[in-house]
mmCIF file of C-alpha atoms in Angstrom:
data_model
loop_
_atom_site.group_PDB
_atom_site.id
_atom_site.type_symbol
_atom_site.label_atom_id
_atom_site.label_comp_id
_atom_site.label_asym_id
_atom_site.label_seq_id
_atom_site.Cartn_x
_atom_site.Cartn_y
_atom_site.Cartn_z
ATOM 1 C CA UNK A 498 169.698 127.501 124.973
ATOM 2 C CA UNK A 499 170.272 123.977 123.793
ATOM 3 C CA UNK A 500 172.538 123.827 120.704
ATOM 4 C CA UNK A 501 170.879 122.822 117.431
ATOM 5 C CA UNK A 502 170.915 119.076 116.905
ATOM 6 C CA UNK A 503 171.642 118.132 120.515
ATOM 7 C CA UNK A 504 169.803 115.224 122.142
ATOM 8 C CA UNK A 505 168.023 117.250 124.786
ATOM 9 C CA UNK A 506 165.349 115.647 126.955
ATOM 10 C CA UNK A 507 162.607 117.058 129.148
ATOM 11 C CA UNK A 508 163.747 115.164 132.210
ATOM 12 C CA UNK A 509 167.163 113.538 132.518
ATOM 13 C CA UNK A 510 165.633 110.695 134.515
ATOM 14 C CA UNK A 511 162.715 110.128 132.141
ATOM 15 C CA UNK A 512 163.673 110.815 128.502
ATOM 16 C CA UNK A 513 160.733 111.592 126.231
ATOM 17 C CA UNK A 514 159.757 108.559 124.151
ATOM 18 C CA UNK A 515 157.012 107.767 121.666
ATOM 19 C CA UNK A 516 156.360 104.151 120.642
ATOM 20 C CA UNK A 517 153.229 104.594 118.513
ATOM 21 C CA UNK A 518 150.895 102.732 120.862
ATOM 22 C CA UNK A 519 147.732 104.718 120.133
ATOM 23 C CA UNK A 520 146.241 108.158 119.536
ATOM 24 C CA UNK A 521 146.340 109.128 123.221
ATOM 25 C CA UNK A 522 150.076 108.494 123.429
ATOM 26 C CA UNK A 523 150.519 110.483 120.213
ATOM 27 C CA UNK A 524 148.587 113.456 121.611
ATOM 28 C CA UNK A 525 150.559 113.413 124.853
ATOM 29 C CA UNK A 526 153.828 113.162 122.936
ATOM 30 C CA UNK A 527 153.051 116.099 120.638
ATOM 31 C CA UNK A 528 152.050 118.192 123.642
ATOM 32 C CA UNK A 529 155.272 117.295 125.468
ATOM 33 C CA UNK A 530 157.384 118.116 122.407
ATOM 34 C CA UNK A 531 155.763 121.549 122.064
ATOM 35 C CA UNK A 532 156.400 122.295 125.747
ATOM 36 C CA UNK A 533 160.005 121.137 125.507
ATOM 37 C CA UNK A 534 160.672 123.202 122.387
ATOM 38 C CA UNK A 535 159.242 126.262 124.117
ATOM 39 C CA UNK A 536 161.373 125.660 127.204
ATOM 40 C CA UNK A 537 164.458 125.495 124.957
ATOM 41 C CA UNK A 538 163.462 128.638 123.054
ATOM 42 C CA UNK A 539 163.235 126.621 119.834
ATOM 43 C CA UNK A 540 159.461 126.639 119.337
ATOM 44 C CA UNK A 541 159.817 128.440 115.972
ATOM 45 C CA UNK A 542 162.619 126.223 114.669
ATOM 46 C CA UNK A 543 160.792 123.676 112.502
ATOM 47 C CA UNK A 544 163.872 121.618 111.628
ATOM 48 C CA UNK A 545 165.259 121.564 115.201
ATOM 49 C CA UNK A 546 162.010 120.162 116.584
ATOM 50 C CA UNK A 547 161.877 117.523 113.815
ATOM 51 C CA UNK A 548 165.445 116.435 114.636
ATOM 52 C CA UNK A 549 164.622 116.250 118.329
ATOM 53 C CA UNK A 550 161.485 114.189 117.702
ATOM 54 C CA UNK A 551 163.505 111.649 115.716
ATOM 55 C CA UNK A 552 165.607 110.948 118.824
ATOM 56 C CA UNK A 553 162.477 110.167 120.847
ATOM 57 C CA UNK A 554 160.979 107.490 118.609
ATOM 58 C CA UNK A 555 161.004 103.780 119.341
ATOM 59 C CA UNK A 556 159.354 100.516 118.246
ATOM 60 C CA UNK A 557 156.407 100.985 115.847
ATOM 61 C CA UNK A 558 156.795 104.762 115.729
ATOM 62 C CA UNK A 559 160.457 104.470 114.744
ATOM 63 C CA UNK A 560 159.712 101.912 112.026
ATOM 64 C CA UNK A 561 156.973 104.198 110.682
ATOM 65 C CA UNK A 562 159.304 107.227 110.749
ATOM 66 C CA UNK A 563 161.987 105.348 108.790
ATOM 67 C CA UNK A 564 159.471 104.889 105.969
ATOM 68 C CA UNK A 565 158.772 108.613 105.602
ATOM 69 C CA UNK A 566 160.356 110.781 102.941
ATOM 70 C CA UNK A 567 163.226 113.065 103.927
ATOM 71 C CA UNK A 568 161.171 116.240 103.553
ATOM 72 C CA UNK A 569 158.608 115.032 106.114
ATOM 73 C CA UNK A 570 161.344 113.721 108.435
ATOM 74 C CA UNK A 571 163.035 117.122 108.407
ATOM 75 C CA UNK A 572 159.960 119.306 109.076
ATOM 76 C CA UNK A 573 158.072 119.322 112.375
ATOM 77 C CA UNK A 574 155.044 120.871 110.693
ATOM 78 C CA UNK A 575 154.819 118.025 108.173
ATOM 79 C CA UNK A 576 155.830 115.370 110.695
ATOM 80 C CA UNK A 577 153.212 116.471 113.214
ATOM 81 C CA UNK A 578 150.504 116.293 110.560
ATOM 82 C CA UNK A 579 151.688 112.849 109.456
ATOM 83 C CA UNK A 580 151.654 111.621 113.071
ATOM 84 C CA UNK A 581 148.101 112.847 113.626
ATOM 85 C CA UNK A 582 146.953 110.991 110.505
ATOM 86 C CA UNK A 583 148.863 107.816 111.362
ATOM 87 C CA UNK A 584 147.823 107.597 115.008
ATOM 88 C CA UNK A 585 144.208 108.721 114.858
ATOM 89 C CA UNK A 586 141.543 107.552 117.340
ATOM 90 C CA UNK A 587 140.008 104.179 116.480
ATOM 91 C CA UNK A 588 136.263 103.588 116.276
ATOM 92 C CA UNK A 589 135.061 100.311 117.782
ATOM 93 C CA UNK A 590 131.281 100.764 117.556
ATOM 94 C CA UNK A 591 130.674 101.169 121.267
ATOM 95 C CA UNK A 592 127.886 103.739 120.988
ATOM 96 C CA UNK A 593 126.056 106.264 118.861
ATOM 97 C CA UNK A 594 127.987 109.059 120.535
ATOM 98 C CA UNK A 595 131.267 107.430 119.512
ATOM 99 C CA UNK A 596 129.958 107.175 115.940
ATOM 100 C CA UNK A 597 129.205 110.910 115.873
ATOM 101 C CA UNK A 598 132.675 111.747 117.214
ATOM 102 C CA UNK A 599 134.217 109.419 114.644
ATOM 103 C CA UNK A 600 132.455 111.140 111.731
ATOM 104 C CA UNK A 601 133.519 114.529 113.091
ATOM 105 C CA UNK A 602 137.095 113.268 113.374
ATOM 106 C CA UNK A 603 137.072 112.119 109.735
ATOM 107 C CA UNK A 604 135.893 115.553 108.626
ATOM 108 C CA UNK A 605 138.635 117.210 110.684
ATOM 109 C CA UNK A 606 141.367 114.905 109.388
ATOM 110 C CA UNK A 607 140.240 115.448 105.796
ATOM 111 C CA UNK A 608 140.268 119.205 106.312
ATOM 112 C CA UNK A 609 143.694 119.134 107.945
ATOM 113 C CA UNK A 610 145.031 117.136 105.010
ATOM 114 C CA UNK A 611 143.364 119.405 102.463
ATOM 115 C CA UNK A 612 141.206 116.477 101.296
ATOM 116 C CA UNK A 613 137.752 117.558 102.501
ATOM 117 C CA UNK A 614 136.294 117.172 99.003
ATOM 118 C CA UNK A 615 138.225 114.040 98.077
ATOM 119 C CA UNK A 616 135.799 111.113 98.455
ATOM 120 C CA UNK A 617 138.416 108.532 97.514
ATOM 121 C CA UNK A 618 140.927 109.775 100.096
ATOM 122 C CA UNK A 619 138.273 109.838 102.829
ATOM 123 C CA UNK A 620 137.032 106.318 102.126
ATOM 124 C CA UNK A 621 140.584 104.949 102.037
ATOM 125 C CA UNK A 622 141.219 106.675 105.380
ATOM 126 C CA UNK A 623 138.056 105.418 107.117
ATOM 127 C CA UNK A 624 138.930 101.693 107.428
ATOM 128 C CA UNK A 625 142.290 102.530 108.988
ATOM 129 C CA UNK A 626 140.344 103.991 111.924
ATOM 130 C CA UNK A 627 138.129 100.965 112.633
ATOM 131 C CA UNK A 628 138.519 98.073 115.036
ATOM 132 C CA UNK A 629 136.455 95.352 116.686
ATOM 133 C CA UNK A 630 132.745 95.234 115.866
ATOM 134 C CA UNK A 631 132.959 98.350 113.687
ATOM 135 C CA UNK A 632 135.653 96.789 111.488
ATOM 136 C CA UNK A 633 133.698 93.535 111.068
ATOM 137 C CA UNK A 634 130.546 95.524 110.245
ATOM 138 C CA UNK A 635 132.470 97.593 107.686
ATOM 139 C CA UNK A 636 133.669 94.421 105.964
ATOM 140 C CA UNK A 637 130.035 93.283 105.541
ATOM 141 C CA UNK A 638 128.956 96.447 103.698
ATOM 142 C CA UNK A 639 128.392 96.496 99.958
ATOM 143 C CA UNK A 640 131.025 98.043 97.745
ATOM 144 C CA UNK A 641 129.148 101.283 97.068
ATOM 145 C CA UNK A 642 128.770 101.987 100.802
ATOM 146 C CA UNK A 643 132.459 101.255 101.398
ATOM 147 C CA UNK A 644 133.469 103.696 98.654
ATOM 148 C CA UNK A 645 130.970 106.565 99.078
ATOM 149 C CA UNK A 646 131.274 108.874 102.098
ATOM 150 C CA UNK A 647 127.629 110.018 101.984
ATOM 151 C CA UNK A 648 126.357 106.437 101.906
ATOM 152 C CA UNK A 649 128.766 105.388 104.646
ATOM 153 C CA UNK A 650 127.592 108.170 106.978
ATOM 154 C CA UNK A 651 123.986 107.038 106.605
ATOM 155 C CA UNK A 652 125.019 103.439 107.228
ATOM 156 C CA UNK A 653 127.078 104.158 110.345
ATOM 157 C CA UNK A 654 124.354 106.270 111.959
ATOM 158 C CA UNK A 655 121.785 103.573 111.209
ATOM 159 C CA UNK A 656 124.035 100.866 112.638
ATOM 160 C CA UNK A 657 125.027 102.906 115.707
ATOM 161 C CA UNK A 658 122.051 105.164 116.540
ATOM 162 C CA UNK A 659 121.959 107.734 119.315
ATOM 163 C CA UNK A 660 121.810 106.176 122.763
ATOM 164 C CA UNK A 661 118.205 107.194 123.393
ATOM 165 C CA UNK A 662 116.743 103.711 123.221
ATOM 166 C CA UNK A 663 115.399 104.184 119.686
ATOM 167 C CA UNK A 664 116.295 102.246 116.557
ATOM 168 C CA UNK A 665 115.422 103.302 113.004
ATOM 169 C CA UNK A 666 113.226 100.256 112.420
ATOM 170 C CA UNK A 667 110.989 100.601 115.489
ATOM 171 C CA UNK A 668 107.298 101.141 114.853
ATOM 172 C CA UNK A 669 105.393 104.043 116.357
ATOM 173 C CA UNK A 670 103.784 101.852 119.013
ATOM 174 C CA UNK A 671 107.094 100.413 120.186
ATOM 175 C CA UNK A 672 108.698 103.735 120.987
ATOM 176 C CA UNK A 673 106.099 104.667 123.586
ATOM 177 C CA UNK A 674 107.721 104.223 127.031
ATOM 178 C CA UNK A 675 105.978 101.473 128.972
ATOM 179 C CA UNK A 676 107.402 101.800 132.515
ATOM 180 C CA UNK A 677 105.272 104.106 134.661
ATOM 181 C CA UNK A 678 108.310 106.066 135.779
ATOM 182 C CA UNK A 679 109.767 106.512 132.281
ATOM 183 C CA UNK A 680 109.952 110.013 130.867
ATOM 184 C CA UNK A 681 107.922 110.626 127.699
ATOM 185 C CA UNK A 682 109.844 110.849 124.454
ATOM 186 C CA UNK A 683 109.400 114.307 122.985
ATOM 187 C CA UNK A 684 109.216 113.510 119.304
ATOM 188 C CA UNK A 685 106.207 113.531 116.999
ATOM 189 C CA UNK A 686 104.479 110.198 116.330
ATOM 190 C CA UNK A 687 105.145 108.510 113.037
ATOM 191 C CA UNK A 688 102.715 109.060 110.224
ATOM 192 C CA UNK A 689 101.648 106.274 107.874
ATOM 193 C CA UNK A 690 100.611 106.309 104.252
ATOM 194 C CA UNK A 691 101.170 104.962 100.748
ATOM 195 C CA UNK A 692 103.234 106.351 97.893
ATOM 196 C CA UNK A 693 100.950 107.316 95.017
ATOM 197 C CA UNK A 694 102.447 108.139 91.620
ATOM 198 C CA UNK A 695 100.843 111.033 89.781
ATOM 199 C CA UNK A 696 101.141 110.955 86.000
ATOM 200 C CA UNK A 697 100.351 113.912 83.799
ATOM 201 C CA UNK A 698 97.373 113.388 81.462
ATOM 202 C CA UNK A 699 96.685 109.964 82.995
ATOM 203 C CA UNK A 700 93.632 109.735 85.307
ATOM 204 C CA UNK A 701 94.579 106.251 86.588
ATOM 205 C CA UNK A 702 96.174 105.944 90.023
ATOM 206 C CA UNK A 703 99.353 103.987 90.572
ATOM 207 C CA UNK A 704 101.213 103.138 93.769
ATOM 208 C CA UNK A 705 104.567 101.768 94.820
ATOM 209 C CA UNK A 706 103.854 98.091 95.423
ATOM 210 C CA UNK A 707 104.881 96.017 98.448
ATOM 211 C CA UNK A 708 106.105 93.410 95.961
ATOM 212 C CA UNK A 709 109.616 93.547 94.564
ATOM 213 C CA UNK A 710 110.883 92.356 91.209
ATOM 214 C CA UNK A 711 113.748 89.942 90.689
ATOM 215 C CA UNK A 712 115.970 92.960 90.104
ATOM 216 C CA UNK A 713 115.339 94.014 93.715
ATOM 217 C CA UNK A 714 113.239 97.079 92.890
ATOM 218 C CA UNK A 715 109.725 97.924 93.994
ATOM 219 C CA UNK A 716 107.094 97.170 91.390
ATOM 220 C CA UNK A 717 104.305 99.589 90.484
ATOM 221 C CA UNK A 718 100.675 98.614 91.069
ATOM 222 C CA UNK A 719 97.232 100.064 90.398
ATOM 223 C CA UNK A 720 95.766 98.129 93.353
ATOM 224 C CA UNK A 721 95.444 100.015 96.620
ATOM 225 C CA UNK A 722 95.447 96.722 98.519
ATOM 226 C CA UNK A 723 98.814 95.822 96.974
ATOM 227 C CA UNK A 724 100.378 99.216 97.767
ATOM 228 C CA UNK A 725 103.330 99.455 100.134
ATOM 229 C CA UNK A 726 102.581 101.118 103.468
ATOM 230 C CA UNK A 727 105.329 103.397 104.771
ATOM 231 C CA UNK A 728 105.896 105.486 107.878
ATOM 232 C CA UNK A 729 107.862 108.664 108.461
ATOM 233 C CA UNK A 730 108.766 110.738 111.484
ATOM 234 C CA UNK A 731 106.961 114.025 111.833
ATOM 235 C CA UNK A 732 109.056 117.096 112.420
ATOM 236 C CA UNK A 733 110.888 119.863 110.582
ATOM 237 C CA UNK A 734 113.708 117.794 109.024
ATOM 238 C CA UNK A 735 114.235 118.818 105.382
ATOM 239 C CA UNK A 736 115.045 115.222 104.365
ATOM 240 C CA UNK A 737 113.866 112.070 106.097
ATOM 241 C CA UNK A 738 113.713 108.298 105.835
ATOM 242 C CA UNK A 739 110.651 106.271 104.884
ATOM 243 C CA UNK A 740 110.239 103.159 107.032
ATOM 244 C CA UNK A 741 108.573 100.007 105.713
ATOM 245 C CA UNK A 742 105.652 99.252 108.030
ATOM 246 C CA UNK A 743 105.228 95.901 109.784
ATOM 247 C CA UNK A 744 107.932 93.950 107.986
ATOM 248 C CA UNK A 745 106.122 93.940 104.628
ATOM 249 C CA UNK A 746 109.428 93.170 102.888
ATOM 250 C CA UNK A 747 111.328 90.485 104.795
ATOM 251 C CA UNK A 748 114.787 91.654 105.843
ATOM 252 C CA UNK A 749 114.371 95.264 104.724
ATOM 253 C CA UNK A 750 113.083 98.172 106.787
ATOM 254 C CA UNK A 751 113.448 101.410 104.771
ATOM 255 C CA UNK A 752 112.674 102.688 101.290
ATOM 256 C CA UNK A 753 115.713 104.070 99.508
ATOM 257 C CA UNK A 754 117.312 104.666 96.155
ATOM 258 C CA UNK A 755 120.303 103.101 94.445
ATOM 259 C CA UNK A 756 122.224 104.918 91.736
ATOM 260 C CA UNK A 757 123.210 103.481 88.400
ATOM 261 C CA UNK A 758 126.828 104.583 88.891
ATOM 262 C CA UNK A 759 128.966 106.669 91.218
ATOM 263 C CA UNK A 760 128.132 110.038 89.641
ATOM 264 C CA UNK A 761 125.291 111.818 91.418
ATOM 265 C CA UNK A 762 125.180 114.960 89.341
ATOM 266 C CA UNK A 763 123.001 116.553 86.673
ATOM 267 C CA UNK A 764 124.001 114.059 83.975
ATOM 268 C CA UNK A 765 120.621 113.204 82.386
ATOM 269 C CA UNK A 766 121.906 109.753 81.372
ATOM 270 C CA UNK A 767 122.369 108.739 84.988
ATOM 271 C CA UNK A 768 119.442 107.480 87.044
ATOM 272 C CA UNK A 769 118.459 105.990 90.375
ATOM 273 C CA UNK A 770 115.893 103.310 91.208
ATOM 274 C CA UNK A 771 113.582 102.915 94.206
ATOM 275 C CA UNK A 772 113.907 99.746 96.265
ATOM 276 C CA UNK A 773 113.904 98.253 99.796
ATOM 277 C CA UNK A 774 117.023 98.815 101.908
ATOM 278 C CA UNK A 775 118.347 97.139 105.052
ATOM 279 C CA UNK A 776 119.284 100.099 107.259
ATOM 280 C CA UNK A 777 121.729 98.072 109.365
ATOM 281 C CA UNK A 778 123.922 97.073 106.421
ATOM 282 C CA UNK A 779 122.834 99.752 103.930
ATOM 283 C CA UNK A 780 122.346 96.984 101.381
ATOM 284 C CA UNK A 781 119.508 96.835 98.899
ATOM 285 C CA UNK A 782 117.601 93.773 97.741
ATOM 286 C CA UNK A 783 118.882 93.678 94.177
ATOM 287 C CA UNK A 784 121.823 92.099 92.435
ATOM 288 C CA UNK A 785 121.672 94.105 89.222
ATOM 289 C CA UNK A 786 125.009 94.665 87.501
ATOM 290 C CA UNK A 787 123.647 97.982 86.236
ATOM 291 C CA UNK A 788 122.861 99.506 89.635
ATOM 292 C CA UNK A 789 126.240 99.692 91.349
ATOM 293 C CA UNK A 790 126.207 103.261 92.639
ATOM 294 C CA UNK A 791 125.599 104.653 96.151
ATOM 295 C CA UNK A 792 122.672 103.418 98.228
ATOM 296 C CA UNK A 793 120.857 106.293 99.972
ATOM 297 C CA UNK A 794 117.867 106.370 102.309
ATOM 298 C CA UNK A 795 117.571 109.844 103.805
ATOM 299 C CA UNK A 796 116.462 111.450 100.540
ATOM 300 C CA UNK A 797 112.710 112.004 100.954
ATOM 301 C CA UNK A 798 111.326 115.519 101.184
ATOM 302 C CA UNK A 799 107.801 115.837 102.580
ATOM 303 C CA UNK A 800 105.676 118.873 101.715
ATOM 304 C CA UNK A 801 102.589 119.243 103.966
ATOM 305 C CA UNK A 802 99.176 118.644 102.447
ATOM 306 C CA UNK A 803 97.328 121.753 101.231
ATOM 307 C CA UNK A 804 94.202 122.891 103.019
ATOM 308 C CA UNK A 805 91.344 120.490 102.477
ATOM 309 C CA UNK A 806 93.560 117.575 101.422
ATOM 310 C CA UNK A 807 95.069 114.652 103.326
ATOM 311 C CA UNK A 808 97.777 113.981 100.730
ATOM 312 C CA UNK A 809 101.285 115.304 101.358
ATOM 313 C CA UNK A 810 103.630 115.819 98.425
ATOM 314 C CA UNK A 811 106.695 113.558 98.314
ATOM 315 C CA UNK A 812 109.869 114.308 96.356
ATOM 316 C CA UNK A 813 113.388 112.867 96.202
ATOM 317 C CA UNK A 814 116.560 114.915 96.744
ATOM 318 C CA UNK A 815 120.086 113.517 96.368
ATOM 319 C CA UNK A 816 123.255 115.607 96.674
ATOM 320 C CA UNK A 817 121.086 118.746 96.747
ATOM 321 C CA UNK A 818 119.611 117.776 93.368
ATOM 322 C CA UNK A 819 115.903 116.996 93.057
ATOM 323 C CA UNK A 820 115.122 113.831 91.127
ATOM 324 C CA UNK A 821 112.140 113.300 88.825
ATOM 325 C CA UNK A 822 110.267 110.175 87.760
ATOM 326 C CA UNK A 823 109.818 108.983 84.213
ATOM 327 C CA UNK A 824 106.426 107.867 82.935
ATOM 328 C CA UNK A 825 108.041 105.385 80.559
ATOM 329 C CA UNK A 826 108.867 103.182 83.541
ATOM 330 C CA UNK A 827 105.394 103.241 85.097
ATOM 331 C CA UNK A 828 104.621 99.747 83.826
ATOM 332 C CA UNK A 829 107.468 98.294 85.826
ATOM 333 C CA UNK A 830 109.666 100.197 88.271
ATOM 334 C CA UNK A 831 110.078 103.723 89.572
ATOM 335 C CA UNK A 832 113.212 105.241 88.042
ATOM 336 C CA UNK A 833 114.457 108.724 88.939
ATOM 337 C CA UNK A 834 116.488 111.191 86.895
ATOM 338 C CA UNK A 835 118.281 114.484 87.709
ATOM 339 C CA UNK A 836 116.394 116.107 84.819
ATOM 340 C CA UNK A 837 114.301 119.305 84.838
ATOM 341 C CA UNK A 838 110.608 118.624 85.521
ATOM 342 C CA UNK A 839 109.381 119.955 82.218
ATOM 343 C CA UNK A 840 111.069 116.970 80.541
ATOM 344 C CA UNK A 841 109.363 114.389 82.758
ATOM 345 C CA UNK A 842 105.759 113.339 83.246
ATOM 346 C CA UNK A 843 105.726 112.198 86.876
ATOM 347 C CA UNK A 844 105.584 114.652 89.733
#
């Protein structure tokens, strides 16, 4: 058995060394350390392994280690966790599959650090894992997307979709495979319609307009010809996106909501507004100083039309909370509140 504190190595001709090059080197190093500790019969000695690891560090890894506190330096359990957080895999934006693995990695790292519910910690961790195109794209996002994990997930999956040849802003006709030898895409065709606003005790019909106000929000109209046409994917998804048909709003391809502030809870004073969103950047059309909260697009719940009717019921759900419209805003915009329906007049 190697005495405690000795400078043992796995192979006398090739001493174990970790320079901090990347996540792969870190994984190989941790694996080699565990094997070496087992071979020495010291696999349960937390401090011995930490002391051994310190003798194997060089270059960037050594400089990083010197900046750690003494408690972390002296514990392999803490040091191993710190190494995994420091030398995590980087996301470059190569594919949709890489984006999915990146999001999974963030969840795992947050759980390992005991921060799975800490939005601030997660969003401070995310940019340290980006490089290349993904890092430049991240820098172009609005502040709310860069600080809200839910918004960021929607943005990254819109920017880097699954590698099935489909993009979120494609129309129904463009997703039909044209080559004779191409396999058919097994997903329901998109359905098209308009968003009609139903107001209690008011027989008039109002719609979400294709026109937007200076504030960047959709206006409300009583003219069917002025109503915004939207599309949605059929299927069983509980929440979905609404796509803006045929480029009716230049530069924006989905209908979403933007919150007044960062709190998305049952506070009745908080509200969200409906407006056009660019799915690639997750930015909305407005520049209001009041609406600075998260921008969300996958919030629409579609209830099938009852027998004998062609109208499906549309509702908005954010953070598992259903939102309700307010009739006081019907003359201008569509504003949404996390308030019980009996206190609101729009369904």
